[in-house]
Amino acid sequence: MNNPLKIVFAGTPEFAALHLQALIDSEHDVIAVYSQPDRPAGRGKKLQASSVKKLALKYSIPIFQPQSLKTEEAQLDLAELQADIMIVVAYGLILPSSILGTPKLGCLNVHGSLLPKWRGAAPIQRSIWAGDSETGVTIMQMDEGLDTGAMLFKQSLAITKQDTSDSLYQKLAEIGPKALIETLNALTKLQPQIQDNELATYAKKLSKEEAKINWDLPAEQLERNIRAFNPWPVAFFSINDSNIKVYSSDVVKNENPDIPAGQIIHADKKGILVTTGNQSLLLTTLQLPGKKPMPAADVLNGRADWFAVGVSLI
């Protein structure tokens, strides 16, 4: 490998903390950590440190939590560290050009997609939503664009028909840190590859509004939405003034194509079968208000009247 690097790490959630741990365990030297300011959380709205900050505290690594990196003070703080390189993983703050150019070797980012596909905030979710067969991580040199920098290393990963955003997140959290260390250890040998902007797609943020099930959509799309929106914001529909969350489903051939979308055509221990814009959707795991997610059979034991054949969910 190259000589050990003096690294400044910037990240916030658990996904980033896993990458920080890999760096700490490597022969490189993490000289400082940047993370978002503590945020109110929980019922008491007490200030909570990020996963990255907690890990940095465990190893007594100096921590910086600026509200912005655009101030002169923040830029001087980074310059004084005299880092070789800055690693950015799900940090959450924009890095201005003055910051990008401060470390000797610039700034690298770990992104949860095979760039240039799915630039932006929700690449893991959008890959499932779109029905992609694979995803992965890309280690890239950061520039002022949104995930537009030259690529140094890619590691691909198959997306299964059972993957949710949560399971895919866990898989990427395993390969990402390894890819990062491999990139750093071969940094002087890697040839940056410019992204083809014509192949770029944008992974916009998810919203609770988008999670509301539109029964006019094809069943295949709705099944992917349900997996993509698990664990947040979770797909849902409304019945009797209550929002019912859906955690799993299966596409079923529609034997009654003339029945309007959104109508229950069957309900038993296997699930609740609902017509859609194309085929039908069997809802297999649901969550009633105030309850935990449960199999459809348990839902029907308590609320069979809500899900009777002929009931419309629109």
PDB file of C-alpha atoms in Angstrom:
ATOM      1  CA  MET A   1       0.000   0.000   0.000  1.00  0.00           C
ATOM      2  CA  ASN A   2       0.969   3.685  -0.123  1.00  0.00           C
ATOM      3  CA  ASN A   3       2.301   5.439   2.956  1.00  0.00           C
ATOM      4  CA  PRO A   4      -0.395   5.829   5.627  1.00  0.00           C
ATOM      5  CA  LEU A   5      -2.624   8.843   4.959  1.00  0.00           C
ATOM      6  CA  LYS A   6      -3.635  11.571   7.393  1.00  0.00           C
ATOM      7  CA  ILE A   7      -7.403  11.497   6.994  1.00  0.00           C
ATOM      8  CA  VAL A   8     -10.194  13.859   7.939  1.00  0.00           C
ATOM      9  CA  PHE A   9     -13.525  12.007   7.935  1.00  0.00           C
ATOM     10  CA  ALA A  10     -16.916  13.673   7.433  1.00  0.00           C
ATOM     11  CA  GLY A  11     -20.128  11.739   8.001  1.00  0.00           C
ATOM     12  CA  THR A  12     -23.213  11.507  10.190  1.00  0.00           C
ATOM     13  CA  PRO A  13     -25.400   8.319  10.246  1.00  0.00           C
ATOM     14  CA  GLU A  14     -24.599   4.693  11.052  1.00  0.00           C
ATOM     15  CA  PHE A  15     -23.741   3.981   7.403  1.00  0.00           C
ATOM     16  CA  ALA A  16     -20.972   6.571   7.674  1.00  0.00           C
ATOM     17  CA  ALA A  17     -19.838   5.268  11.070  1.00  0.00           C
ATOM     18  CA  LEU A  18     -19.158   1.844   9.567  1.00  0.00           C
ATOM     19  CA  HIS A  19     -16.785   3.476   7.087  1.00  0.00           C
ATOM     20  CA  LEU A  20     -15.131   5.443   9.865  1.00  0.00           C
ATOM     21  CA  GLN A  21     -14.584   2.229  11.838  1.00  0.00           C
ATOM     22  CA  ALA A  22     -12.887   0.656   8.818  1.00  0.00           C
ATOM     23  CA  LEU A  23     -10.549   3.631   8.563  1.00  0.00           C
ATOM     24  CA  ILE A  24      -9.766   3.492  12.278  1.00  0.00           C
ATOM     25  CA  ASP A  25      -8.960  -0.217  11.946  1.00  0.00           C
ATOM     26  CA  SER A  26      -6.706   0.399   8.935  1.00  0.00           C
ATOM     27  CA  GLU A  27      -3.106   1.595   8.874  1.00  0.00           C
ATOM     28  CA  HIS A  28      -4.247   5.087   7.969  1.00  0.00           C
ATOM     29  CA  ASP A  29      -4.497   7.874  10.564  1.00  0.00           C
ATOM     30  CA  VAL A  30      -7.860   9.532  11.193  1.00  0.00           C
ATOM     31  CA  ILE A  31      -6.790  12.897  12.592  1.00  0.00           C
ATOM     32  CA  ALA A  32     -10.233  14.543  12.861  1.00  0.00           C
ATOM     33  CA  VAL A  33     -13.933  13.887  12.344  1.00  0.00           C
ATOM     34  CA  TYR A  34     -16.635  16.201  11.044  1.00  0.00           C
ATOM     35  CA  SER A  35     -20.281  15.455  11.776  1.00  0.00           C
ATOM     36  CA  GLN A  36     -23.586  17.297  11.803  1.00  0.00           C
ATOM     37  CA  PRO A  37     -24.469  19.245  14.953  1.00  0.00           C
ATOM     38  CA  ASP A  38     -26.346  17.285  17.628  1.00  0.00           C
ATOM     39  CA  ARG A  39     -30.085  17.109  16.909  1.00  0.00           C
ATOM     40  CA  PRO A  40     -33.156  16.763  19.168  1.00  0.00           C
ATOM     41  CA  ALA A  41     -34.498  13.207  19.139  1.00  0.00           C
ATOM     42  CA  GLY A  42     -36.896  10.946  21.032  1.00  0.00           C
ATOM     43  CA  ARG A  43     -39.910  11.877  23.116  1.00  0.00           C
ATOM     44  CA  GLY A  44     -37.961  14.250  25.296  1.00  0.00           C
ATOM     45  CA  LYS A  45     -36.359  15.940  22.268  1.00  0.00           C
ATOM     46  CA  LYS A  46     -32.978  15.810  23.973  1.00  0.00           C
ATOM     47  CA  LEU A  47     -29.928  16.560  21.876  1.00  0.00           C
ATOM     48  CA  GLN A  48     -28.460  13.380  20.436  1.00  0.00           C
ATOM     49  CA  ALA A  49     -25.005  12.886  18.977  1.00  0.00           C
ATOM     50  CA  SER A  50     -24.706  11.261  15.565  1.00  0.00           C
ATOM     51  CA  SER A  51     -23.401   7.723  15.135  1.00  0.00           C
ATOM     52  CA  VAL A  52     -20.169   9.144  13.713  1.00  0.00           C
ATOM     53  CA  LYS A  53     -19.654  11.489  16.654  1.00  0.00           C
ATOM     54  CA  LYS A  54     -20.243   8.685  19.160  1.00  0.00           C
ATOM     55  CA  LEU A  55     -17.610   6.560  17.443  1.00  0.00           C
ATOM     56  CA  ALA A  56     -15.126   9.442  17.317  1.00  0.00           C
ATOM     57  CA  LEU A  57     -15.631  10.036  21.042  1.00  0.00           C
ATOM     58  CA  LYS A  58     -14.927   6.358  21.726  1.00  0.00           C
ATOM     59  CA  TYR A  59     -11.525   6.700  20.060  1.00  0.00           C
ATOM     60  CA  SER A  60     -10.797  10.228  21.344  1.00  0.00           C
ATOM     61  CA  ILE A  61     -10.639  11.659  17.821  1.00  0.00           C
ATOM     62  CA  PRO A  62     -11.048  15.472  17.604  1.00  0.00           C
ATOM     63  CA  ILE A  63     -14.578  16.386  16.478  1.00  0.00           C
ATOM     64  CA  PHE A  64     -15.816  19.382  14.496  1.00  0.00           C
ATOM     65  CA  GLN A  65     -19.532  20.151  14.133  1.00  0.00           C
ATOM     66  CA  PRO A  66     -19.905  23.387  12.161  1.00  0.00           C
ATOM     67  CA  GLN A  67     -23.348  24.521  11.021  1.00  0.00           C
ATOM     68  CA  SER A  68     -21.767  25.285   7.660  1.00  0.00           C
ATOM     69  CA  LEU A  69     -18.457  24.789   5.892  1.00  0.00           C
ATOM     70  CA  LYS A  70     -18.840  28.028   3.982  1.00  0.00           C
ATOM     71  CA  THR A  71     -17.511  30.253   6.772  1.00  0.00           C
ATOM     72  CA  GLU A  72     -13.929  31.468   6.962  1.00  0.00           C
ATOM     73  CA  GLU A  73     -13.581  29.950  10.438  1.00  0.00           C
ATOM     74  CA  ALA A  74     -14.599  26.478   9.226  1.00  0.00           C
ATOM     75  CA  GLN A  75     -12.202  26.682   6.307  1.00  0.00           C
ATOM     76  CA  LEU A  76      -9.295  27.768   8.533  1.00  0.00           C
ATOM     77  CA  ASP A  77     -10.019  24.924  10.973  1.00  0.00           C
ATOM     78  CA  LEU A  78      -9.737  22.377   8.176  1.00  0.00           C
ATOM     79  CA  ALA A  79      -6.612  23.965   6.717  1.00  0.00           C
ATOM     80  CA  GLU A  80      -4.861  23.831  10.102  1.00  0.00           C
ATOM     81  CA  LEU A  81      -5.332  20.053  10.228  1.00  0.00           C
ATOM     82  CA  GLN A  82      -3.033  19.669   7.197  1.00  0.00           C
ATOM     83  CA  ALA A  83      -4.801  16.498   6.100  1.00  0.00           C
ATOM     84  CA  ASP A  84      -3.690  14.415   3.152  1.00  0.00           C
ATOM     85  CA  ILE A  85      -7.266  13.607   2.185  1.00  0.00           C
ATOM     86  CA  MET A  86     -10.871  14.070   3.326  1.00  0.00           C
ATOM     87  CA  ILE A  87     -13.338  11.164   3.164  1.00  0.00           C
ATOM     88  CA  VAL A  88     -17.019  12.114   2.981  1.00  0.00           C
ATOM     89  CA  VAL A  89     -19.801   9.575   3.606  1.00  0.00           C
ATOM     90  CA  ALA A  90     -23.404  10.737   4.078  1.00  0.00           C
ATOM     91  CA  TYR A  91     -22.248  13.924   5.788  1.00  0.00           C
ATOM     92  CA  GLY A  92     -25.226  16.126   4.946  1.00  0.00           C
ATOM     93  CA  LEU A  93     -23.447  19.452   4.407  1.00  0.00           C
ATOM     94  CA  ILE A  94     -22.368  20.985   1.102  1.00  0.00           C
ATOM     95  CA  LEU A  95     -18.613  21.223   0.619  1.00  0.00           C
ATOM     96  CA  PRO A  96     -17.682  24.514  -1.103  1.00  0.00           C
ATOM     97  CA  SER A  97     -14.773  24.646  -3.554  1.00  0.00           C
ATOM     98  CA  SER A  98     -12.501  26.152  -0.885  1.00  0.00           C
ATOM     99  CA  ILE A  99     -13.016  23.029   1.259  1.00  0.00           C
ATOM    100  CA  LEU A 100     -12.697  20.594  -1.657  1.00  0.00           C
ATOM    101  CA  GLY A 101      -9.270  21.969  -2.472  1.00  0.00           C
ATOM    102  CA  THR A 102      -7.874  22.125   1.062  1.00  0.00           C
ATOM    103  CA  PRO A 103      -6.632  18.538   1.660  1.00  0.00           C
ATOM    104  CA  LYS A 104      -3.506  17.721  -0.356  1.00  0.00           C
ATOM    105  CA  LEU A 105      -5.224  14.914  -2.275  1.00  0.00           C
ATOM    106  CA  GLY A 106      -8.682  16.453  -2.308  1.00  0.00           C
ATOM    107  CA  CYS A 107     -11.916  14.866  -1.078  1.00  0.00           C
ATOM    108  CA  LEU A 108     -13.318  11.405  -1.780  1.00  0.00           C
ATOM    109  CA  ASN A 109     -16.957  10.349  -1.439  1.00  0.00           C
ATOM    110  CA  VAL A 110     -18.546   6.930  -0.992  1.00  0.00           C
ATOM    111  CA  HIS A 111     -21.853   6.909  -2.894  1.00  0.00           C
ATOM    112  CA  GLY A 112     -24.451   4.125  -2.698  1.00  0.00           C
ATOM    113  CA  SER A 113     -24.991   3.526  -6.412  1.00  0.00           C
ATOM    114  CA  LEU A 114     -23.129   2.650  -9.594  1.00  0.00           C
ATOM    115  CA  LEU A 115     -22.596   6.177 -10.846  1.00  0.00           C
ATOM    116  CA  PRO A 116     -23.587   7.971 -12.975  1.00  0.00           C
ATOM    117  CA  LYS A 117     -26.860   6.181 -12.243  1.00  0.00           C
ATOM    118  CA  TRP A 118     -28.776   7.495  -9.247  1.00  0.00           C
ATOM    119  CA  ARG A 119     -26.964  10.626  -8.270  1.00  0.00           C
ATOM    120  CA  GLY A 120     -28.614  12.342  -5.333  1.00  0.00           C
ATOM    121  CA  ALA A 121     -30.159  11.715  -1.947  1.00  0.00           C
ATOM    122  CA  ALA A 122     -31.937   8.336  -2.199  1.00  0.00           C
ATOM    123  CA  PRO A 123     -29.954   6.019  -4.495  1.00  0.00           C
ATOM    124  CA  ILE A 124     -30.650   2.830  -2.525  1.00  0.00           C
ATOM    125  CA  GLN A 125     -34.399   3.349  -2.498  1.00  0.00           C
ATOM    126  CA  ARG A 126     -34.608   4.456  -6.117  1.00  0.00           C
ATOM    127  CA  SER A 127     -32.720   1.431  -7.391  1.00  0.00           C
ATOM    128  CA  ILE A 128     -35.418  -0.841  -5.929  1.00  0.00           C
ATOM    129  CA  TRP A 129     -38.221   1.522  -6.969  1.00  0.00           C
ATOM    130  CA  ALA A 130     -37.002   1.403 -10.579  1.00  0.00           C
ATOM    131  CA  GLY A 131     -36.622  -2.374 -10.680  1.00  0.00           C
ATOM    132  CA  ASP A 132     -32.836  -2.357 -11.172  1.00  0.00           C
ATOM    133  CA  SER A 133     -31.104  -5.740 -11.129  1.00  0.00           C
ATOM    134  CA  GLU A 134     -27.945  -4.411  -9.487  1.00  0.00           C
ATOM    135  CA  THR A 135     -26.516  -1.537  -7.509  1.00  0.00           C
ATOM    136  CA  GLY A 136     -23.278  -0.992  -5.611  1.00  0.00           C
ATOM    137  CA  VAL A 137     -20.931   1.661  -4.296  1.00  0.00           C
ATOM    138  CA  THR A 138     -18.798   4.163  -6.168  1.00  0.00           C
ATOM    139  CA  ILE A 139     -15.736   5.856  -4.700  1.00  0.00           C
ATOM    140  CA  MET A 140     -15.313   9.179  -6.471  1.00  0.00           C
ATOM    141  CA  GLN A 141     -13.306  12.375  -6.363  1.00  0.00           C
ATOM    142  CA  MET A 142     -15.583  15.164  -5.199  1.00  0.00           C
ATOM    143  CA  ASP A 143     -16.214  18.294  -7.237  1.00  0.00           C
ATOM    144  CA  GLU A 144     -18.778  21.079  -6.904  1.00  0.00           C
ATOM    145  CA  GLY A 145     -21.513  19.121  -8.686  1.00  0.00           C
ATOM    146  CA  LEU A 146     -24.025  16.685  -7.182  1.00  0.00           C
ATOM    147  CA  ASP A 147     -22.240  13.315  -7.300  1.00  0.00           C
ATOM    148  CA  THR A 148     -20.597  14.286 -10.587  1.00  0.00           C
ATOM    149  CA  GLY A 149     -16.928  13.728  -9.728  1.00  0.00           C
ATOM    150  CA  ALA A 150     -14.492  11.391 -11.473  1.00  0.00           C
ATOM    151  CA  MET A 151     -14.841   7.758 -10.392  1.00  0.00           C
ATOM    152  CA  LEU A 152     -11.963   5.809  -8.848  1.00  0.00           C
ATOM    153  CA  PHE A 153     -13.506   2.475  -7.883  1.00  0.00           C
ATOM    154  CA  LYS A 154     -16.810   0.590  -8.182  1.00  0.00           C
ATOM    155  CA  GLN A 155     -18.124  -2.482  -6.407  1.00  0.00           C
ATOM    156  CA  SER A 156     -21.378  -3.976  -7.710  1.00  0.00           C
ATOM    157  CA  LEU A 157     -24.069  -5.905  -5.863  1.00  0.00           C
ATOM    158  CA  ALA A 158     -27.120  -7.829  -7.115  1.00  0.00           C
ATOM    159  CA  ILE A 159     -30.585  -6.661  -6.037  1.00  0.00           C
ATOM    160  CA  THR A 160     -32.841  -9.597  -5.191  1.00  0.00           C
ATOM    161  CA  LYS A 161     -36.624  -9.744  -5.490  1.00  0.00           C
ATOM    162  CA  GLN A 162     -36.788  -9.835  -1.693  1.00  0.00           C
ATOM    163  CA  ASP A 163     -34.588  -6.818  -1.010  1.00  0.00           C
ATOM    164  CA  THR A 164     -36.018  -3.854   0.844  1.00  0.00           C
ATOM    165  CA  SER A 165     -34.215  -0.565   1.266  1.00  0.00           C
ATOM    166  CA  ASP A 166     -33.205  -1.750   4.715  1.00  0.00           C
ATOM    167  CA  SER A 167     -31.690  -5.056   3.558  1.00  0.00           C
ATOM    168  CA  LEU A 168     -29.927  -3.388   0.622  1.00  0.00           C
ATOM    169  CA  TYR A 169     -28.598  -0.695   2.942  1.00  0.00           C
ATOM    170  CA  GLN A 170     -27.087  -3.410   5.153  1.00  0.00           C
ATOM    171  CA  LYS A 171     -25.447  -5.114   2.167  1.00  0.00           C
ATOM    172  CA  LEU A 172     -23.963  -1.856   0.892  1.00  0.00           C
ATOM    173  CA  ALA A 173     -22.761  -1.060   4.401  1.00  0.00           C
ATOM    174  CA  GLU A 174     -20.702  -4.256   4.221  1.00  0.00           C
ATOM    175  CA  ILE A 175     -19.065  -3.668   0.850  1.00  0.00           C
ATOM    176  CA  GLY A 176     -18.640   0.120   1.115  1.00  0.00           C
ATOM    177  CA  PRO A 177     -15.969   0.218   3.847  1.00  0.00           C
ATOM    178  CA  LYS A 178     -13.962  -2.541   2.125  1.00  0.00           C
ATOM    179  CA  ALA A 179     -14.146  -0.671  -1.196  1.00  0.00           C
ATOM    180  CA  LEU A 180     -12.990   2.522   0.516  1.00  0.00           C
ATOM    181  CA  ILE A 181      -9.923   0.909   2.087  1.00  0.00           C
ATOM    182  CA  GLU A 182      -9.070  -0.816  -1.194  1.00  0.00           C
ATOM    183  CA  THR A 183      -9.279   2.533  -2.980  1.00  0.00           C
ATOM    184  CA  LEU A 184      -7.047   4.313  -0.476  1.00  0.00           C
ATOM    185  CA  ASN A 185      -4.452   1.552  -0.551  1.00  0.00           C
ATOM    186  CA  ALA A 186      -4.218   1.771  -4.349  1.00  0.00           C
ATOM    187  CA  LEU A 187      -4.771   5.502  -4.691  1.00  0.00           C
ATOM    188  CA  THR A 188      -1.657   6.327  -6.701  1.00  0.00           C
ATOM    189  CA  LYS A 189      -2.362   3.520  -9.183  1.00  0.00           C
ATOM    190  CA  LEU A 190      -6.023   4.296  -9.931  1.00  0.00           C
ATOM    191  CA  GLN A 191      -7.017   6.192 -13.064  1.00  0.00           C
ATOM    192  CA  PRO A 192      -9.992   8.538 -12.493  1.00  0.00           C
ATOM    193  CA  GLN A 193     -12.848   7.952 -14.935  1.00  0.00           C
ATOM    194  CA  ILE A 194     -15.019  10.888 -15.977  1.00  0.00           C
ATOM    195  CA  GLN A 195     -18.744  10.226 -15.631  1.00  0.00           C
ATOM    196  CA  ASP A 196     -20.938  10.161 -18.731  1.00  0.00           C
ATOM    197  CA  ASN A 197     -23.569  12.780 -17.930  1.00  0.00           C
ATOM    198  CA  GLU A 198     -25.889  11.411 -20.612  1.00  0.00           C
ATOM    199  CA  LEU A 199     -26.255   8.222 -18.559  1.00  0.00           C
ATOM    200  CA  ALA A 200     -26.997  10.046 -15.305  1.00  0.00           C
ATOM    201  CA  THR A 201     -30.248   9.625 -13.392  1.00  0.00           C
ATOM    202  CA  TYR A 202     -31.364  11.510 -10.294  1.00  0.00           C
ATOM    203  CA  ALA A 203     -32.438   9.828  -7.038  1.00  0.00           C
ATOM    204  CA  LYS A 204     -34.776  12.378  -5.511  1.00  0.00           C
ATOM    205  CA  LYS A 205     -35.688  12.227  -1.845  1.00  0.00           C
ATOM    206  CA  LEU A 206     -38.618  10.085  -0.761  1.00  0.00           C
ATOM    207  CA  SER A 207     -41.704  11.703   0.731  1.00  0.00           C
ATOM    208  CA  LYS A 208     -44.636  10.539   2.813  1.00  0.00           C
ATOM    209  CA  GLU A 209     -46.952  11.721   0.038  1.00  0.00           C
ATOM    210  CA  GLU A 210     -45.228   9.428  -2.451  1.00  0.00           C
ATOM    211  CA  ALA A 211     -45.661   6.492  -0.079  1.00  0.00           C
ATOM    212  CA  LYS A 212     -49.469   6.617  -0.362  1.00  0.00           C
ATOM    213  CA  ILE A 213     -50.470   3.705  -2.568  1.00  0.00           C
ATOM    214  CA  ASN A 214     -51.967   4.695  -5.922  1.00  0.00           C
ATOM    215  CA  TRP A 215     -53.950   1.605  -6.900  1.00  0.00           C
ATOM    216  CA  ASP A 216     -54.085   2.749 -10.532  1.00  0.00           C
ATOM    217  CA  LEU A 217     -50.378   1.940 -10.858  1.00  0.00           C
ATOM    218  CA  PRO A 218     -49.325  -1.531 -12.061  1.00  0.00           C
ATOM    219  CA  ALA A 219     -48.993  -4.167  -9.357  1.00  0.00           C
ATOM    220  CA  GLU A 220     -45.328  -4.689 -10.261  1.00  0.00           C
ATOM    221  CA  GLN A 221     -44.569  -1.036  -9.524  1.00  0.00           C
ATOM    222  CA  LEU A 222     -46.529  -1.055  -6.277  1.00  0.00           C
ATOM    223  CA  GLU A 223     -44.703  -4.174  -5.076  1.00  0.00           C
ATOM    224  CA  ARG A 224     -41.377  -2.436  -5.732  1.00  0.00           C
ATOM    225  CA  ASN A 225     -42.604   0.719  -4.000  1.00  0.00           C
ATOM    226  CA  ILE A 226     -43.492  -1.266  -0.904  1.00  0.00           C
ATOM    227  CA  ARG A 227     -39.963  -2.719  -0.727  1.00  0.00           C
ATOM    228  CA  ALA A 228     -38.296   0.593  -1.612  1.00  0.00           C
ATOM    229  CA  PHE A 229     -40.222   2.531   1.059  1.00  0.00           C
ATOM    230  CA  ASN A 230     -39.412   0.011   3.817  1.00  0.00           C
ATOM    231  CA  PRO A 231     -38.344   1.066   6.469  1.00  0.00           C
ATOM    232  CA  TRP A 232     -39.216   4.707   5.602  1.00  0.00           C
ATOM    233  CA  PRO A 233     -41.626   6.273   4.842  1.00  0.00           C
ATOM    234  CA  VAL A 234     -43.511   2.917   4.469  1.00  0.00           C
ATOM    235  CA  ALA A 235     -46.205   2.479   1.823  1.00  0.00           C
ATOM    236  CA  PHE A 236     -49.750   2.959   3.101  1.00  0.00           C
ATOM    237  CA  PHE A 237     -53.421   3.258   2.177  1.00  0.00           C
ATOM    238  CA  SER A 238     -56.372   4.666   4.099  1.00  0.00           C
ATOM    239  CA  ILE A 239     -59.529   2.917   5.260  1.00  0.00           C
ATOM    240  CA  ASN A 240     -62.100   4.028   7.845  1.00  0.00           C
ATOM    241  CA  ASP A 241     -60.036   7.183   8.466  1.00  0.00           C
ATOM    242  CA  SER A 242     -57.031   5.052   9.432  1.00  0.00           C
ATOM    243  CA  ASN A 243     -53.708   4.720   7.632  1.00  0.00           C
ATOM    244  CA  ILE A 244     -52.698   1.097   7.107  1.00  0.00           C
ATOM    245  CA  LYS A 245     -49.001   0.541   6.416  1.00  0.00           C
ATOM    246  CA  VAL A 246     -47.887  -2.227   4.055  1.00  0.00           C
ATOM    247  CA  TYR A 247     -44.514  -3.945   4.548  1.00  0.00           C
ATOM    248  CA  SER A 248     -44.677  -6.813   2.057  1.00  0.00           C
ATOM    249  CA  SER A 249     -46.717  -7.954  -0.921  1.00  0.00           C
ATOM    250  CA  ASP A 250     -46.768 -10.224  -3.974  1.00  0.00           C
ATOM    251  CA  VAL A 251     -47.958  -9.697  -7.544  1.00  0.00           C
ATOM    252  CA  VAL A 252     -50.829 -12.005  -8.546  1.00  0.00           C
ATOM    253  CA  LYS A 253     -52.377 -12.542 -11.981  1.00  0.00           C
ATOM    254  CA  ASN A 254     -55.658 -10.670 -12.237  1.00  0.00           C
ATOM    255  CA  GLU A 255     -58.502 -13.093 -12.935  1.00  0.00           C
ATOM    256  CA  ASN A 256     -61.067 -10.265 -12.932  1.00  0.00           C
ATOM    257  CA  PRO A 257     -59.720  -7.490 -15.201  1.00  0.00           C
ATOM    258  CA  ASP A 258     -63.050  -5.627 -15.265  1.00  0.00           C
ATOM    259  CA  ILE A 259     -63.040  -4.911 -11.524  1.00  0.00           C
ATOM    260  CA  PRO A 260     -61.922  -1.299 -10.765  1.00  0.00           C
ATOM    261  CA  ALA A 261     -58.484  -0.730  -9.277  1.00  0.00           C
ATOM    262  CA  GLY A 262     -58.287  -0.576  -5.497  1.00  0.00           C
ATOM    263  CA  GLN A 263     -61.018  -3.117  -4.760  1.00  0.00           C
ATOM    264  CA  ILE A 264     -60.554  -6.100  -2.438  1.00  0.00           C
ATOM    265  CA  ILE A 265     -61.334  -9.295  -4.361  1.00  0.00           C
ATOM    266  CA  HIS A 266     -60.176 -11.879  -1.830  1.00  0.00           C
ATOM    267  CA  ALA A 267     -58.989 -12.046   1.780  1.00  0.00           C
ATOM    268  CA  ASP A 268     -57.715 -15.052   3.704  1.00  0.00           C
ATOM    269  CA  LYS A 269     -54.707 -16.188   5.744  1.00  0.00           C
ATOM    270  CA  LYS A 270     -52.474 -15.848   2.669  1.00  0.00           C
ATOM    271  CA  GLY A 271     -53.201 -12.147   2.332  1.00  0.00           C
ATOM    272  CA  ILE A 272     -55.539  -9.422   1.153  1.00  0.00           C
ATOM    273  CA  LEU A 273     -55.857  -9.367  -2.643  1.00  0.00           C
ATOM    274  CA  VAL A 274     -56.460  -5.951  -4.218  1.00  0.00           C
ATOM    275  CA  THR A 275     -56.911  -5.011  -7.871  1.00  0.00           C
ATOM    276  CA  THR A 276     -54.502  -2.497  -9.402  1.00  0.00           C
ATOM    277  CA  GLY A 277     -53.968  -0.803 -12.747  1.00  0.00           C
ATOM    278  CA  ASN A 278     -52.443  -4.064 -13.999  1.00  0.00           C
ATOM    279  CA  GLN A 279     -52.692  -7.456 -12.243  1.00  0.00           C
ATOM    280  CA  SER A 280     -53.524  -7.688  -8.535  1.00  0.00           C
ATOM    281  CA  LEU A 281     -51.497  -7.153  -5.388  1.00  0.00           C
ATOM    282  CA  LEU A 282     -51.540  -9.569  -2.450  1.00  0.00           C
ATOM    283  CA  LEU A 283     -50.847  -7.662   0.776  1.00  0.00           C
ATOM    284  CA  THR A 284     -49.073 -10.049   3.136  1.00  0.00           C
ATOM    285  CA  THR A 285     -47.682  -7.944   5.999  1.00  0.00           C
ATOM    286  CA  LEU A 286     -49.558  -4.897   7.302  1.00  0.00           C
ATOM    287  CA  GLN A 287     -49.574  -2.574  10.288  1.00  0.00           C
ATOM    288  CA  LEU A 288     -52.720  -1.219  11.886  1.00  0.00           C
ATOM    289  CA  PRO A 289     -52.591   2.077  13.812  1.00  0.00           C
ATOM    290  CA  GLY A 290     -50.989   1.577  17.215  1.00  0.00           C
ATOM    291  CA  LYS A 291     -49.952  -2.002  16.403  1.00  0.00           C
ATOM    292  CA  LYS A 292     -46.795  -3.732  15.217  1.00  0.00           C
ATOM    293  CA  PRO A 293     -46.444  -5.069  11.653  1.00  0.00           C
ATOM    294  CA  MET A 294     -48.183  -8.452  11.422  1.00  0.00           C
ATOM    295  CA  PRO A 295     -49.185 -11.112   8.864  1.00  0.00           C
ATOM    296  CA  ALA A 296     -52.429 -10.487   7.000  1.00  0.00           C
ATOM    297  CA  ALA A 297     -54.013 -13.456   8.799  1.00  0.00           C
ATOM    298  CA  ASP A 298     -53.592 -11.700  12.156  1.00  0.00           C
ATOM    299  CA  VAL A 299     -54.937  -8.451  10.741  1.00  0.00           C
ATOM    300  CA  LEU A 300     -58.045 -10.235   9.487  1.00  0.00           C
ATOM    301  CA  ASN A 301     -58.569 -11.902  12.879  1.00  0.00           C
ATOM    302  CA  GLY A 302     -59.093  -8.485  14.411  1.00  0.00           C
ATOM    303  CA  ARG A 303     -60.426  -6.372  11.519  1.00  0.00           C
ATOM    304  CA  ALA A 304     -62.033  -8.703   8.984  1.00  0.00           C
ATOM    305  CA  ASP A 305     -64.879  -6.209   8.480  1.00  0.00           C
ATOM    306  CA  TRP A 306     -62.433  -3.592   7.190  1.00  0.00           C
ATOM    307  CA  PHE A 307     -61.159  -5.928   4.487  1.00  0.00           C
ATOM    308  CA  ALA A 308     -64.287  -7.628   3.227  1.00  0.00           C
ATOM    309  CA  VAL A 309     -64.549  -8.607  -0.433  1.00  0.00           C
ATOM    310  CA  GLY A 310     -65.857  -5.668  -2.472  1.00  0.00           C
ATOM    311  CA  VAL A 311     -64.456  -2.955  -0.195  1.00  0.00           C
ATOM    312  CA  SER A 312     -62.721  -0.173  -2.148  1.00  0.00           C
ATOM    313  CA  LEU A 313     -59.426   1.183  -0.813  1.00  0.00           C
ATOM    314  CA  ILE A 314     -59.611   4.334  -2.918  1.00  0.00           C
TER     315      ILE A 314
END
